[in-house]
Short mmCIF file of C-alpha atoms in Angstrom, two decimals:
data_model
loop_
_atom_site.label_atom_id
_atom_site.label_comp_id
_atom_site.label_asym_id
_atom_site.label_seq_id
_atom_site.Cartn_x
_atom_site.Cartn_y
_atom_site.Cartn_z
CA MET A 1 48.91 -87.36 52.96
CA ASN A 2 52.72 -86.56 53.44
CA GLY A 3 52.23 -82.94 53.11
CA LEU A 4 50.35 -83.49 49.79
CA ARG A 5 47.25 -80.97 49.86
CA VAL A 6 44.71 -83.56 48.39
CA ALA A 7 41.70 -81.23 47.90
CA PRO A 8 43.61 -78.50 45.66
CA THR A 9 45.42 -81.27 43.85
CA ALA A 10 42.38 -83.05 43.05
CA GLY A 11 40.58 -80.05 41.87
CA ALA A 12 43.55 -79.13 39.79
CA LEU A 13 43.50 -82.55 38.05
CA LEU A 14 39.56 -82.50 37.56
CA ALA A 15 40.22 -79.26 35.93
CA GLY A 16 43.08 -80.70 33.72
CA LEU A 17 40.66 -83.62 32.72
CA LEU A 18 37.99 -81.05 31.74
CA VAL A 19 40.37 -79.27 29.55
CA ALA A 20 42.23 -81.86 28.13
CA GLY A 21 39.82 -83.99 26.20
CA ARG A 22 41.06 -86.15 23.57
CA TRP A 23 43.93 -83.79 23.18
CA SER A 24 47.47 -84.80 22.62
CA PHE A 25 50.40 -83.76 21.52
CA ALA A 26 50.06 -85.70 18.15
CA ARG A 27 47.21 -83.39 17.44
CA LEU A 28 49.46 -80.53 16.94
CA ALA A 29 50.98 -82.42 14.23
CA ASN A 30 47.60 -83.68 12.63
CA GLU A 31 48.83 -87.20 13.48
CA GLN A 32 46.77 -90.32 15.22
CA SER A 33 47.86 -90.95 18.81
CA SER A 34 47.05 -93.70 21.31
CA MET A 35 45.11 -93.35 24.50
CA THR A 36 48.23 -94.41 26.23
CA PHE A 37 49.74 -91.47 25.43
CA GLU A 38 46.91 -89.16 25.99
CA PRO A 39 47.09 -86.69 29.07
CA ARG A 40 43.51 -87.64 30.02
CA LEU A 41 44.59 -91.22 30.99
CA TRP A 42 47.14 -89.96 33.35
CA LEU A 43 45.16 -87.49 34.56
CA VAL A 44 42.37 -89.81 35.72
CA ALA A 45 45.04 -92.43 36.87
CA LEU A 46 46.52 -89.44 39.32
CA LEU A 47 42.74 -88.63 40.47
CA LEU A 48 42.08 -92.36 41.11
CA ALA A 49 45.75 -92.65 43.22
CA LEU A 50 44.68 -89.58 44.99
CA ALA A 51 41.00 -90.75 46.14
CA PHE A 52 42.12 -94.28 47.06
CA ALA A 53 45.35 -93.74 48.64
CA PRO A 54 45.68 -95.59 51.87
CA ALA A 55 46.55 -92.59 54.05
CA ALA A 56 43.49 -90.67 52.43
CA GLY A 57 41.75 -90.48 55.97
CA PRO A 58 38.39 -91.76 57.30
CA LEU A 59 35.29 -91.87 54.68
CA ARG A 60 32.41 -90.10 55.60
CA PRO A 61 29.10 -91.72 54.73
CA LEU A 62 27.48 -90.41 51.44
CA THR A 63 23.68 -89.07 52.00
CA LEU A 64 20.75 -90.30 49.96
CA ARG A 65 20.72 -87.93 47.62
CA ALA A 66 24.40 -88.29 46.89
CA ARG A 67 24.50 -91.75 46.51
CA ALA A 68 21.19 -91.91 44.15
CA ALA A 69 23.33 -89.25 41.88
CA TRP A 70 26.58 -91.64 41.69
CA ALA A 71 24.44 -94.46 41.29
CA GLY A 72 22.77 -93.04 38.31
CA TRP A 73 25.65 -92.32 36.38
CA ALA A 74 27.03 -95.57 37.62
CA ALA A 75 24.17 -97.81 36.09
CA PHE A 76 24.47 -95.50 32.89
CA TYR A 77 28.23 -96.70 32.26
CA VAL A 78 27.77 -100.27 33.32
CA TYR A 79 24.67 -100.78 30.76
CA PHE A 80 26.66 -99.04 27.72
CA THR A 81 29.99 -101.08 28.48
CA ILE A 82 27.56 -104.40 28.66
CA SER A 83 25.99 -103.11 25.38
CA VAL A 84 29.49 -103.64 23.71
CA ALA A 85 28.32 -107.46 23.68
CA TRP A 86 25.55 -106.43 20.95
CA ALA A 87 27.75 -103.78 19.14
CA PRO A 88 28.12 -104.38 15.09
CA ASP A 89 31.93 -103.33 15.54
CA LEU A 90 33.89 -104.84 18.61
CA THR A 91 36.79 -102.67 17.92
CA MET A 92 34.83 -99.39 17.93
CA ALA A 93 32.54 -100.34 20.53
CA LEU A 94 35.62 -100.97 23.03
CA ASP A 95 37.55 -97.72 22.12
CA LYS A 96 34.35 -96.06 23.29
CA ALA A 97 33.92 -98.15 26.42
CA ALA A 98 37.51 -97.07 27.50
CA GLU A 99 36.47 -93.62 27.13
CA LEU A 100 33.39 -94.00 29.28
CA GLY A 101 35.48 -95.86 31.43
CA LEU A 102 37.56 -92.81 31.87
CA VAL A 103 34.87 -90.64 32.83
CA ALA A 104 33.63 -93.41 35.10
CA ALA A 105 36.54 -93.59 37.02
CA ALA A 106 36.84 -89.85 37.24
CA ALA A 107 33.38 -89.67 38.76
CA MET A 108 34.12 -92.53 41.37
CA SER A 109 37.21 -90.70 42.13
CA LEU A 110 35.12 -87.53 42.95
CA VAL A 111 32.95 -89.38 44.96
CA ARG A 112 35.12 -91.14 47.21
CA LEU A 113 37.20 -87.65 47.50
CA SER A 114 34.01 -85.97 48.69
CA ARG A 115 34.12 -88.46 51.48
CA ASN A 116 37.56 -87.78 53.02
CA SER A 117 38.36 -84.23 51.60
CA ASP A 118 36.82 -80.90 51.57
CA VAL A 119 34.61 -80.83 48.38
CA ASP A 120 34.24 -77.08 48.60
CA GLU A 121 38.10 -76.93 48.26
CA ILE A 122 38.19 -79.43 45.42
CA ALA A 123 35.69 -77.11 43.89
CA ASP A 124 37.47 -74.02 44.44
CA ALA A 125 40.72 -75.46 43.21
CA MET A 126 38.95 -76.72 39.78
CA TRP A 127 37.38 -73.49 39.06
CA ARG A 128 40.57 -71.39 39.72
CA THR A 129 42.49 -73.79 37.48
CA LEU A 130 39.86 -73.69 35.02
CA ALA A 131 39.96 -69.80 34.64
CA ILE A 132 43.68 -69.61 34.74
CA VAL A 133 43.67 -72.06 31.57
CA TYR A 134 40.90 -70.64 29.71
CA ALA A 135 42.08 -67.16 30.28
CA LEU A 136 45.52 -68.19 28.71
CA PHE A 137 43.36 -69.74 25.99
CA ALA A 138 41.54 -66.72 25.10
CA VAL A 139 45.05 -64.73 24.98
CA MET A 140 46.25 -67.36 22.64
CA ALA A 141 43.06 -66.98 20.44
CA LEU A 142 43.19 -63.27 20.55
CA SER A 143 46.64 -63.09 19.42
CA ASN A 144 46.12 -65.51 16.38
CA SER A 145 42.64 -64.47 15.60
CA ASP A 146 41.47 -64.32 11.95
CA ALA A 147 38.21 -62.56 11.16
CA ASP A 148 37.61 -65.00 8.33
CA SER A 149 37.52 -68.03 9.97
CA ARG A 150 36.02 -69.82 13.21
CA LEU A 151 38.55 -69.75 16.41
CA ALA A 152 40.08 -72.41 17.75
CA VAL A 153 43.48 -73.11 19.76
CA LEU A 154 46.19 -76.04 20.04
CA GLY A 155 44.59 -78.08 17.17
CA GLY A 156 41.12 -78.32 18.98
CA GLY A 157 37.91 -77.74 17.37
CA PRO A 158 35.81 -74.48 17.27
CA ASN A 159 32.95 -75.99 19.15
CA VAL A 160 35.25 -77.08 22.04
CA PHE A 161 36.77 -73.95 21.85
CA GLY A 162 33.20 -72.27 22.17
CA ARG A 163 32.25 -74.45 25.04
CA ASN A 164 35.51 -73.73 26.82
CA MET A 165 35.09 -69.77 26.42
CA ALA A 166 31.36 -70.23 27.66
CA ILE A 167 32.37 -71.76 30.89
CA LEU A 168 35.39 -68.69 31.24
CA GLY A 169 32.02 -66.29 30.74
CA LEU A 170 30.21 -68.09 33.30
CA ILE A 171 33.06 -68.09 35.81
CA CYS A 172 33.08 -64.45 35.36
CA VAL A 173 29.31 -63.73 35.66
CA ASP A 174 29.44 -65.78 38.94
CA ALA A 175 32.22 -63.59 40.17
CA ILE A 176 30.38 -60.26 39.22
CA LEU A 177 27.34 -61.54 40.99
CA ARG A 178 29.47 -62.37 44.03
CA GLY A 179 31.31 -59.15 44.14
CA ARG A 180 34.82 -60.30 43.39
CA ALA A 181 37.03 -58.71 41.37
CA ARG A 182 34.55 -56.91 39.35
CA ALA A 183 36.20 -54.95 36.94
CA LEU A 184 38.64 -57.89 36.03
CA ALA A 185 35.44 -60.20 35.77
CA ILE A 186 33.44 -57.73 33.44
CA VAL A 187 36.56 -57.63 31.16
CA GLY A 188 36.78 -61.21 31.18
CA VAL A 189 33.02 -61.83 30.41
CA SER A 190 33.39 -59.55 27.72
CA VAL A 191 36.27 -61.16 26.05
CA ALA A 192 34.81 -64.67 26.59
CA GLY A 193 31.61 -63.67 24.98
CA MET A 194 33.26 -62.08 21.80
CA LEU A 195 35.37 -65.37 21.69
CA VAL A 196 32.18 -67.55 21.53
CA LEU A 197 30.90 -65.54 19.16
CA LEU A 198 34.05 -65.81 16.92
CA SER A 199 34.00 -69.67 17.52
CA GLY A 200 30.67 -69.61 15.42
CA SER A 201 29.61 -72.47 18.00
CA ARG A 202 25.97 -72.13 18.04
CA GLY A 203 25.89 -74.60 20.70
CA ALA A 204 28.39 -72.62 22.92
CA MET A 205 26.27 -69.51 21.95
CA LEU A 206 23.20 -70.97 23.73
CA ALA A 207 25.58 -72.28 26.53
CA ILE A 208 26.68 -69.01 27.72
CA THR A 209 23.22 -67.09 27.27
CA SER A 210 21.18 -69.82 29.31
CA GLY A 211 24.02 -70.22 31.38
CA SER A 212 24.11 -66.45 32.54
CA LEU A 213 20.50 -66.20 32.91
CA LEU A 214 20.65 -69.35 35.30
CA LEU A 215 23.21 -67.83 37.23
CA LEU A 216 20.48 -65.13 38.04
CA TRP A 217 18.24 -67.50 38.90
CA THR A 218 20.30 -69.65 41.21
CA HIS A 219 21.73 -66.86 43.11
CA ARG A 220 18.52 -65.64 43.97
CA LEU A 221 19.22 -62.12 43.32
CA LYS A 222 16.43 -59.29 44.01
CA PRO A 223 14.92 -57.64 40.92
CA THR A 224 17.03 -54.72 41.39
CA ARG A 225 20.26 -56.52 41.34
CA ILE A 226 19.33 -58.40 38.48
CA VAL A 227 18.69 -55.27 36.41
CA GLN A 228 22.21 -53.84 37.59
CA ALA A 229 23.94 -56.97 36.73
CA ALA A 230 22.10 -57.15 33.24
CA LEU A 231 22.95 -53.43 32.65
CA VAL A 232 26.58 -54.02 33.47
CA LEU A 233 26.78 -56.98 30.83
CA LEU A 234 25.04 -55.28 28.42
CA VAL A 235 27.25 -51.78 28.48
CA ALA A 236 30.21 -54.16 28.41
CA ALA A 237 28.86 -55.79 25.30
CA VAL A 238 28.10 -52.76 23.63
CA ILE A 239 31.40 -51.15 24.24
CA ALA A 240 33.39 -54.32 23.33
CA ALA A 241 31.27 -54.57 20.13
CA THR A 242 31.54 -51.03 19.24
CA PHE A 243 35.07 -50.01 19.73
CA THR A 244 37.39 -53.12 19.35
CA ASP A 245 38.27 -54.82 16.11
CA VAL A 246 37.57 -58.39 17.79
CA GLY A 247 33.99 -56.88 19.11
CA ARG A 248 33.14 -55.88 15.47
CA ALA A 249 34.29 -59.46 14.14
CA ALA A 250 32.23 -61.18 16.48
CA VAL A 251 29.22 -59.45 15.77
CA GLU A 252 29.95 -60.04 12.25
CA MET A 253 30.50 -63.89 12.61
CA PHE A 254 27.10 -63.60 14.87
CA ARG A 255 25.47 -62.16 11.65
CA GLU A 256 27.13 -64.90 9.40
CA ARG A 257 26.51 -67.81 11.38
CA VAL A 258 23.01 -67.16 13.36
CA VAL A 259 20.99 -64.70 11.51
CA ARG A 260 22.13 -65.62 7.77
CA LEU A 261 23.16 -69.24 8.11
CA THR A 262 20.50 -70.29 10.81
CA LEU A 263 17.55 -67.96 10.86
CA GLU A 264 17.44 -67.06 6.83
CA GLU A 265 18.86 -70.04 5.29
CA GLU A 266 17.91 -72.52 7.77
CA HIS A 267 21.25 -74.16 7.47
CA ASP A 268 21.91 -76.65 10.41
CA SER A 269 25.39 -78.27 9.44
CA GLY A 270 23.71 -81.22 8.55
CA ARG A 271 22.41 -81.93 11.80
CA SER A 272 18.78 -82.37 10.71
CA GLN A 273 19.89 -85.55 8.81
CA ILE A 274 22.44 -86.79 11.55
CA TYR A 275 19.09 -86.44 13.76
CA ASP A 276 17.03 -88.38 11.31
CA ASP A 277 19.72 -91.16 11.03
CA ALA A 278 20.25 -91.49 14.96
CA ILE A 279 16.15 -91.94 15.53
CA ALA A 280 15.95 -94.45 12.80
CA LEU A 281 18.90 -96.61 14.13
CA GLY A 282 17.26 -96.65 17.60
CA TRP A 283 14.14 -98.01 16.18
CA ARG A 284 16.02 -100.80 14.81
CA GLY A 285 16.45 -102.08 18.33
CA PRO A 286 14.17 -99.82 20.52
CA ILE A 287 14.49 -101.31 23.62
CA TYR A 288 18.36 -102.09 23.70
CA GLY A 289 19.60 -100.07 20.98
CA ASP A 290 22.35 -101.02 18.46
CA GLY A 291 25.09 -101.32 20.81
CA LEU A 292 28.03 -99.00 21.92
CA ALA A 293 29.37 -97.11 18.97
CA GLY A 294 26.79 -98.30 16.66
CA PHE A 295 26.05 -95.17 15.05
CA PRO A 296 29.55 -94.69 13.36
CA ALA A 297 29.83 -98.26 13.00
CA ARG A 298 26.67 -98.47 10.49
CA GLY A 299 28.42 -95.52 8.32
CA TYR A 300 26.79 -92.85 9.70
CA PHE A 301 28.45 -89.82 11.24
CA VAL A 302 31.19 -89.89 14.12
CA TYR A 303 28.45 -89.54 16.83
CA PRO A 304 24.79 -88.09 16.38
CA HIS A 305 25.87 -84.59 18.27
CA ASN A 306 22.90 -85.14 20.59
CA ILE A 307 23.40 -87.32 23.71
CA VAL A 308 19.73 -88.25 24.22
CA LEU A 309 19.60 -89.22 20.51
CA GLU A 310 22.98 -90.90 20.96
CA ALA A 311 21.70 -92.82 24.02
CA TRP A 312 18.80 -93.60 21.96
CA ALA A 313 20.55 -95.18 18.93
CA GLU A 314 23.25 -97.15 20.70
CA GLY A 315 21.12 -97.89 24.00
CA GLY A 316 17.49 -97.98 23.20
CA ALA A 317 14.84 -96.85 25.46
CA ILE A 318 17.07 -98.52 28.48
CA GLY A 319 19.87 -96.04 27.59
CA VAL A 320 17.72 -93.00 27.43
CA LEU A 321 15.79 -93.95 30.59
CA LEU A 322 19.44 -94.49 32.53
CA LEU A 323 20.47 -91.06 31.01
CA LEU A 324 17.42 -89.30 32.50
CA LEU A 325 17.61 -91.10 35.92
CA ALA A 326 21.35 -89.94 35.81
CA LEU A 327 20.30 -86.41 35.15
CA ARG A 328 17.76 -86.11 37.71
CA GLY A 329 19.90 -85.18 40.70
CA PRO A 330 21.39 -81.96 39.56
CA ALA A 331 18.19 -81.33 37.35
CA ALA A 332 16.07 -81.42 40.60
CA LEU A 333 18.73 -78.95 42.34
CA VAL A 334 17.96 -76.45 39.47
CA LEU A 335 14.41 -76.70 39.35
CA ARG A 336 14.02 -76.32 43.42
CA ARG A 337 16.93 -73.93 43.66
CA PRO A 338 17.25 -74.81 47.62
CA LEU A 339 19.42 -72.62 49.88
CA GLY A 340 23.07 -73.98 49.61
CA ALA A 341 23.12 -75.09 46.42
CA PRO A 342 26.40 -74.18 44.30
CA PRO A 343 25.25 -71.68 41.38
CA LEU A 344 28.23 -72.01 39.22
CA GLU A 345 28.14 -75.87 39.20
CA LEU A 346 24.44 -75.81 38.25
CA SER A 347 24.59 -72.95 35.68
CA ALA A 348 27.31 -74.88 33.97
CA PHE A 349 25.47 -78.04 34.17
CA VAL A 350 22.46 -76.79 32.34
CA ALA A 351 24.61 -74.79 29.91
CA LEU A 352 26.62 -77.69 28.99
CA LEU A 353 23.58 -79.97 28.68
CA LEU A 354 22.06 -77.89 26.41
CA GLY A 355 24.82 -77.41 24.47
CA ALA A 356 25.28 -81.24 24.20
CA GLN A 357 22.20 -81.21 22.34
CA PHE A 358 23.90 -79.67 19.64
CA SER A 359 27.42 -80.94 19.47
CA GLY A 360 29.46 -83.95 20.79
CA ASP A 361 29.15 -87.05 22.21
CA PHE A 362 29.13 -89.00 25.75
CA PHE A 363 32.81 -88.05 26.56
CA ASP A 364 32.59 -84.75 25.28
CA SER A 365 29.69 -84.14 27.72
CA ARG A 366 32.06 -85.15 30.72
CA ALA A 367 32.50 -81.87 32.02
CA MET A 368 28.44 -81.70 32.19
CA ILE A 369 28.65 -84.82 33.96
CA LEU A 370 31.18 -84.36 36.55
CA LEU A 371 29.93 -80.62 37.28
CA GLY A 372 26.07 -82.02 37.94
CA LEU A 373 27.74 -84.77 40.24
CA LEU A 374 29.74 -82.30 41.76
CA ALA A 375 26.87 -79.92 42.38
CA VAL A 376 25.07 -82.55 44.36
CA LEU A 377 27.90 -83.46 46.11
CA ARG A 378 28.49 -79.95 47.38
CA PHE A 379 24.85 -79.58 48.27
CA GLU A 380 24.96 -82.77 50.50
CA ARG A 381 28.36 -82.27 52.09
CA PRO A 382 28.51 -81.93 55.88
CA ARG A 383 27.66 -78.81 57.37
CA ARG A 384 29.86 -77.07 59.86
#
């Protein structure tokens, strides 16, 4: 495309969307911003322009599994957009529909790019960009760490920061298992693990743990290699926790957030009440739900902090069914573990899916959605 390297550019833009979220410069000043001035809108616009440019090249046909994966998410987005019609607050519903539209447009762009570009090159560029950006976030957090509070950077919340560091940790674990820059990757996963703990996000802790275990599963390692990798990670964790101030602070945060608050005091940050409210709202319209953004419009929390309950509350049984159908493609790859399935995408997909049961909403789950779709597209790519 006139000298522009499409696949690496698309990968960098995709990474930018995963990182940016709802962030804007206005957040640094604790002010409200319009979507028009938020990076996410322009990143998606550039992705669309790249994917549908006239000179993008001939399109390869999609396989049946790839079509099914995209169709599942398309049906999900269409249904929830239609649910604006019976939503209790039109303004809130339209705002949320716009966010869903951004994720849908990014997914559509990814599918289109997989047909006229090298999807492996897109994925590699995305992971490289994420590794660099998240490493910078880690440096920023370490330079401004406060042992008495949960870590976050650039005005974002600690749960978002924790998820980002969990993904950085998975990138490093994957590099270790592939034998790439092992010394640097060991340092990276140690730092990422400590920062996940310092974020205080229990969902992020679950994400990095489950994702790391799944990487061992999807890489099809021999038992001896698994033991070796586990020992390396364990030794790195013990050294970091014992001989560094950050490590000791991370251990203390774990004791506070997990041992004392979660296990001893059974404190769940109000999640039980939020979940009960979401379940009750869903039963008010068990087939169709209360409509998009119905949960906050009824005076409950901003969102249910669980995407399955969010689908139930706002989309009813149809919404939950469509969500499960959309998740079917990457979930089947995880369970079947066929040769050629991309381990990092699948592990990150599962890690973020589990994390999405404790924090965030549909838009916050964009990485889970796009990485799951990318996993299917990479597995179904044309073989040379």
